[in-house]
Each structure stands twice: as structure tokens, then as C-alpha cells.
PDB file of C-alpha atoms in Angstrom:
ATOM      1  CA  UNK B   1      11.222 -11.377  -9.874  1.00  0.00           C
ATOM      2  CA  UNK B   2       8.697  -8.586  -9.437  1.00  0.00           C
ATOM      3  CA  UNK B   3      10.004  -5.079  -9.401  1.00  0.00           C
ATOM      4  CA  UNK B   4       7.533  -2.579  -7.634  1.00  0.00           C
ATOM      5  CA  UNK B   5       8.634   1.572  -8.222  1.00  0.00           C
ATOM      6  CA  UNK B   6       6.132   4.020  -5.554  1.00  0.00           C
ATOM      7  CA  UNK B   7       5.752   7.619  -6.818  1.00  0.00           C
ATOM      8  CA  UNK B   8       3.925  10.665  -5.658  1.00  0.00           C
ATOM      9  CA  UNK B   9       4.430  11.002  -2.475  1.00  0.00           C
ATOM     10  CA  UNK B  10       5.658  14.673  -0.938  1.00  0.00           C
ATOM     11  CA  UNK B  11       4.848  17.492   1.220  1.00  0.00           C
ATOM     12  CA  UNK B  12       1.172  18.359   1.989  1.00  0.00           C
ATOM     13  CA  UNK B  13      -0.818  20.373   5.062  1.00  0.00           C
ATOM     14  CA  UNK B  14      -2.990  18.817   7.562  1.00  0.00           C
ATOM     15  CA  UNK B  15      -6.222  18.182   5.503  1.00  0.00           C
ATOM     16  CA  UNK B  16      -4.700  17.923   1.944  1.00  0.00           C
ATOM     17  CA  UNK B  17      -4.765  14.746  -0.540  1.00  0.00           C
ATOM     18  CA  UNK B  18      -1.967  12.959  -1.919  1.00  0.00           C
ATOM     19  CA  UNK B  19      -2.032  10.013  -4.306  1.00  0.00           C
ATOM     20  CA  UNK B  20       0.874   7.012  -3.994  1.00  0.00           C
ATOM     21  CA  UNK B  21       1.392   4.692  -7.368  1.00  0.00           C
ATOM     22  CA  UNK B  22       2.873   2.118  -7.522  1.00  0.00           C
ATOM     23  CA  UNK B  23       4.424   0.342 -10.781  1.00  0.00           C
ATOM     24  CA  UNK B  24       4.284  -3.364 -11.034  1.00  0.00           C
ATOM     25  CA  UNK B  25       6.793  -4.743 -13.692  1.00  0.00           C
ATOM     26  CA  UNK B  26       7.857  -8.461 -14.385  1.00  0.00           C
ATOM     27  CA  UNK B  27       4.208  -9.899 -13.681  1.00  0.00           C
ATOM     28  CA  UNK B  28       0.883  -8.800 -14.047  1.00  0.00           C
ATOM     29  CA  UNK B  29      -0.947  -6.860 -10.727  1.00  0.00           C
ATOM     30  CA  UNK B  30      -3.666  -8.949 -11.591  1.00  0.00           C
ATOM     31  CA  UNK B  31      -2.167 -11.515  -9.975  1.00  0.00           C
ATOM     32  CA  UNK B  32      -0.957 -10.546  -6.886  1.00  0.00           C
ATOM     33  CA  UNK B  33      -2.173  -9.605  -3.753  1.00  0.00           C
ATOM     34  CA  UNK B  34      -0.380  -6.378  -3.324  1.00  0.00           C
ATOM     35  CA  UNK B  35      -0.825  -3.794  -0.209  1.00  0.00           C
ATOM     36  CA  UNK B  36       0.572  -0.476   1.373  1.00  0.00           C
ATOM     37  CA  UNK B  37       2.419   0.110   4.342  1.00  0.00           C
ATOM     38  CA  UNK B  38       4.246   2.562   5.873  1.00  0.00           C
ATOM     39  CA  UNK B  39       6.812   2.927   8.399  1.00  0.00           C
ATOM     40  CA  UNK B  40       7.474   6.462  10.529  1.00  0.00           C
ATOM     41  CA  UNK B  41      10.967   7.276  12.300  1.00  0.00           C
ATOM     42  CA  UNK B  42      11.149   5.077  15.417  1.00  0.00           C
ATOM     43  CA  UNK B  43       8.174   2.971  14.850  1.00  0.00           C
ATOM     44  CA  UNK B  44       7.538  -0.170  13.114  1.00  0.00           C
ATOM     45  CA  UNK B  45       6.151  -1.009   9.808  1.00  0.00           C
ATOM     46  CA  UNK B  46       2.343  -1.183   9.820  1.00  0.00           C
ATOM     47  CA  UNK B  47      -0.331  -2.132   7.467  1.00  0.00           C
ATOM     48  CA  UNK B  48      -2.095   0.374   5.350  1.00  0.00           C
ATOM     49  CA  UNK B  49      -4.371  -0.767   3.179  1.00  0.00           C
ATOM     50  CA  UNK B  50      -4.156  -4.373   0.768  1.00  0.00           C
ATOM     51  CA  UNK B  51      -6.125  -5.587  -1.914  1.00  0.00           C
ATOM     52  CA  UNK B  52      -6.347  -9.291  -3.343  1.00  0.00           C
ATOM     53  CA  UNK B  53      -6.907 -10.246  -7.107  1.00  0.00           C
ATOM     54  CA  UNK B  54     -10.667 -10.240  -6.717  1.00  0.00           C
ATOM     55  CA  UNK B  55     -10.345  -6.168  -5.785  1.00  0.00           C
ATOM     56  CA  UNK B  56     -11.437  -6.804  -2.327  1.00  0.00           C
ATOM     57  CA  UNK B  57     -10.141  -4.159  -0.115  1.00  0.00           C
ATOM     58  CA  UNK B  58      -9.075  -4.327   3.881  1.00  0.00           C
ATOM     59  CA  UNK B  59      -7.502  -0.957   5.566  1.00  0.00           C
ATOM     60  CA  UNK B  60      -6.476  -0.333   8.664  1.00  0.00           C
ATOM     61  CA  UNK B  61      -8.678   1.633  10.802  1.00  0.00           C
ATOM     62  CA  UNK B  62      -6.696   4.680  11.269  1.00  0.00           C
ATOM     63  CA  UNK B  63      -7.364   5.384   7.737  1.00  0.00           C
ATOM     64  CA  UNK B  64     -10.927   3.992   7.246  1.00  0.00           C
ATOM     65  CA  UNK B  65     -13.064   6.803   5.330  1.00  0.00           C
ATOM     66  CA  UNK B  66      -9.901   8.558   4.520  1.00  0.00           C
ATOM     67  CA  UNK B  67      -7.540   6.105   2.615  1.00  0.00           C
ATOM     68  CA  UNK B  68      -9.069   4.311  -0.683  1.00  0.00           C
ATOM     69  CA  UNK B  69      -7.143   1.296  -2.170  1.00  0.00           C
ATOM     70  CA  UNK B  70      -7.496   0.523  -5.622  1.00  0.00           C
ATOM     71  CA  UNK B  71      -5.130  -0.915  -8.958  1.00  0.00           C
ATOM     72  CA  UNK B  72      -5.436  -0.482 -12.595  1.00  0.00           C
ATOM     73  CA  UNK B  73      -5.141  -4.354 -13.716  1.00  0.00           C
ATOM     74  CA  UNK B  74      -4.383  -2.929 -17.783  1.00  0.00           C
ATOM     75  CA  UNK B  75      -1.440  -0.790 -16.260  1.00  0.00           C
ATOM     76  CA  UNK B  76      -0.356  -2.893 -13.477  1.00  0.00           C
ATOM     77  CA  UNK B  77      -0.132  -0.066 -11.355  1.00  0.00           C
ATOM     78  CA  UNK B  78      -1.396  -0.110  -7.603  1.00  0.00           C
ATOM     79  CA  UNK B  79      -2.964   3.230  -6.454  1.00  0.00           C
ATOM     80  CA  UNK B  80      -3.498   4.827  -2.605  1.00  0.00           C
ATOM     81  CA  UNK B  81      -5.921   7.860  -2.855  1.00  0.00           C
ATOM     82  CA  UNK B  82      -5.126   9.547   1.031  1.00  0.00           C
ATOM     83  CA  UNK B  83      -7.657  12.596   1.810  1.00  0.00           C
ATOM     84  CA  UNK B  84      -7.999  14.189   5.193  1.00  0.00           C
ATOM     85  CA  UNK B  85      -3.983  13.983   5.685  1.00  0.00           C
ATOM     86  CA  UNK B  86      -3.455  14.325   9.597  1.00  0.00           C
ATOM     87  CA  UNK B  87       0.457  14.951  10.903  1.00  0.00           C
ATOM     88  CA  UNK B  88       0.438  11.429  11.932  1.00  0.00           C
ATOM     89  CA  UNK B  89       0.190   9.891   8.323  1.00  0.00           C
ATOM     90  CA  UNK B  90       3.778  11.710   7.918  1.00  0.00           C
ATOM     91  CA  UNK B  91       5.745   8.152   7.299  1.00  0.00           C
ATOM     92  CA  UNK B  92       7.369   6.318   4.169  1.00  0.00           C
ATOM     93  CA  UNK B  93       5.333   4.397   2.260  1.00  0.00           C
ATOM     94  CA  UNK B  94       6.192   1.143   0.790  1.00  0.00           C
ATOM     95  CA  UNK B  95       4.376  -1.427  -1.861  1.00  0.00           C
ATOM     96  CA  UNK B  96       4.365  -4.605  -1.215  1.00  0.00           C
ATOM     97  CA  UNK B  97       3.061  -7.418  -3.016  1.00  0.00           C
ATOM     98  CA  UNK B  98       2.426 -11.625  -2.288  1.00  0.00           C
ATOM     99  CA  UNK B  99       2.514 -13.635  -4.820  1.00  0.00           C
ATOM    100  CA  UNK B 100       0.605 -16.560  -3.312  1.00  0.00           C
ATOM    101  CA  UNK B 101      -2.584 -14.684  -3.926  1.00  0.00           C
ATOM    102  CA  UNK B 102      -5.695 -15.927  -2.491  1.00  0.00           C
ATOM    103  CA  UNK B 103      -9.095 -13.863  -1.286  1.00  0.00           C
ATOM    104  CA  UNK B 104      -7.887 -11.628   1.490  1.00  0.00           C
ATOM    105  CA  UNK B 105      -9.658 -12.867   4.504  1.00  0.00           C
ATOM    106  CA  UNK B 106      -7.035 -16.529   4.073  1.00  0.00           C
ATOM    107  CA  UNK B 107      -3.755 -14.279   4.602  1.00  0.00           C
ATOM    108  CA  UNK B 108      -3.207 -11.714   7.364  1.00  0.00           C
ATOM    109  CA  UNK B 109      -2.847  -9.016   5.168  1.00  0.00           C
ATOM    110  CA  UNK B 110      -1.491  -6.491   7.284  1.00  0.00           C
ATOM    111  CA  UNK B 111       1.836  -8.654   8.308  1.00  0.00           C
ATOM    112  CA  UNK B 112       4.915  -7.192   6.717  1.00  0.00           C
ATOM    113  CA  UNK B 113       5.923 -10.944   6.327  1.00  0.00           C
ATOM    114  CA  UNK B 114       2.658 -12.076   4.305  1.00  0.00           C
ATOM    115  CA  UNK B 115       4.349 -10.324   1.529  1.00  0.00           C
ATOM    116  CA  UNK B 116       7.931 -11.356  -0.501  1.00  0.00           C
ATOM    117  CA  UNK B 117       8.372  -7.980  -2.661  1.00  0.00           C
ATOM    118  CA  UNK B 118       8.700  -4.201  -1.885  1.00  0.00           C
ATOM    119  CA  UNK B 119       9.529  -1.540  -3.394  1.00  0.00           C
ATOM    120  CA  UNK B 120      12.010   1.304  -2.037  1.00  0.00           C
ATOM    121  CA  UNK B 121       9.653   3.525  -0.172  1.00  0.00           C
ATOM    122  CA  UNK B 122       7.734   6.748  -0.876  1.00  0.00           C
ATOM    123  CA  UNK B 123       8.135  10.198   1.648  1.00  0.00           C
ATOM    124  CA  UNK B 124       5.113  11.420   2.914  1.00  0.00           C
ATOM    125  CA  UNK B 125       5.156  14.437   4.795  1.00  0.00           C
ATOM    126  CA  UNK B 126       2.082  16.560   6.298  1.00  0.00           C
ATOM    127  CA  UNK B 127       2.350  19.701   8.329  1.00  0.00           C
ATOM    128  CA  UNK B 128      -0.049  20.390  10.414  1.00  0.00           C
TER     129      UNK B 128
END
């Protein structure tokens, strides 16, 4: 059973950075497809950003040029670098990871039900 723990999320103004980990334990990142998605009061969950076990990247294009995917494979640990922070990022942020893990353009990557394992969710907060 994989166990996936987010950290570093908070409180940040309009046009700050924040960087979301997240801890893989109980099998290696390098085989997973994992992603990040987030979910703000009264709206559904929506697809971030994902990345397969050959480090390709997709993101979602409200985030495109701002957002940066990434995982250290030695420290199974999944990373999302957010710069530019806009009021409408404000959300929780969840891992999630698949563990039928192909190249990204054979799953649909942004589904919340492509993926089997989450972890608890992350506040992110900006102030504009």
C-alpha cells in the first residue's frame, strides 16, 4: 500500500512562490505515475500537474509557465515548484499517484480516477 504525506503548503501574497512535497513511502516514486491536484471550497477536484516514470510532464493550462512538476527518484519525494501565485490557486492540494504506470499520453492524467492513492491534502492560501 503506498502512503503519500504533502508538506509545505501555507499562506503567501498574490505573486509569491510556494513549494508542495510530497513523500512517497512503501514503493519507490520511480515507479509510479504520480500527479497534483487540488480542490477549492465548492468546486471539484481538478488536475494540476502529473508526471510518468519517464519524467515527462503534462500541466494544466491555468498553471502553464507558472507551475513546474518534478520528483527526486533517490528520495521518492514528488515536488510542485508554484511561482506567480494568483488568489485563485488558493485550494488544497493533494498527491496522487497510479500505480499502473505507463508514458503519460496512454492515461488521462488529469482524472481524479486515473489514480488509486492520495495523500491527505496540503492548504494553500494566497491573498491577493
Amino acid at each position: 500500500q503506498v502512503q503519500l504525506v504533502e508538506s509545505g503548503g501555507g499562506s503567501v501574497q498574490a505573486g509569491g512562490s510556494l513549494r508542495l512535497s510530497c513523500a512517497a513511502s512503501r514503493y519507490t516514486s520511480s515507479s509510479l505515475c504520480m500527479g497534483w491536484f487540488r480542490q477549492a471550497p465548492g468546486k471539484e477536484r481538478e488536475g494540476v500537474a502529473a508526471i510518468d516514470r519517464f519524467a515527462s510532464t503534462r500541466s494544466v493550462d491555468s498553471v502553464k509557465g507558472r507551475f513546474t512538476i518534478s520528483q527526486d527518484n533517490a528520495n521518492n519525494t514528488l515536488y510542485l515548484q508554484m511561482n506567480s501565485l494568483k488568489p485563485e490557486d488558493s485550494a488544497v492540494y493533494y498527491c496522487a499517484a497510479r500505480g499502473r504506470c505507463g508514458a503519460i499520453n496512454t492515461y488521462p492524467w488529469s482524472e481524479v480516477w486515473a489514480y488509486g492513492y492520495w495523500g491527505q491534502g496540503t492548504q494553500v492560501t494566497v491573498s491577493s
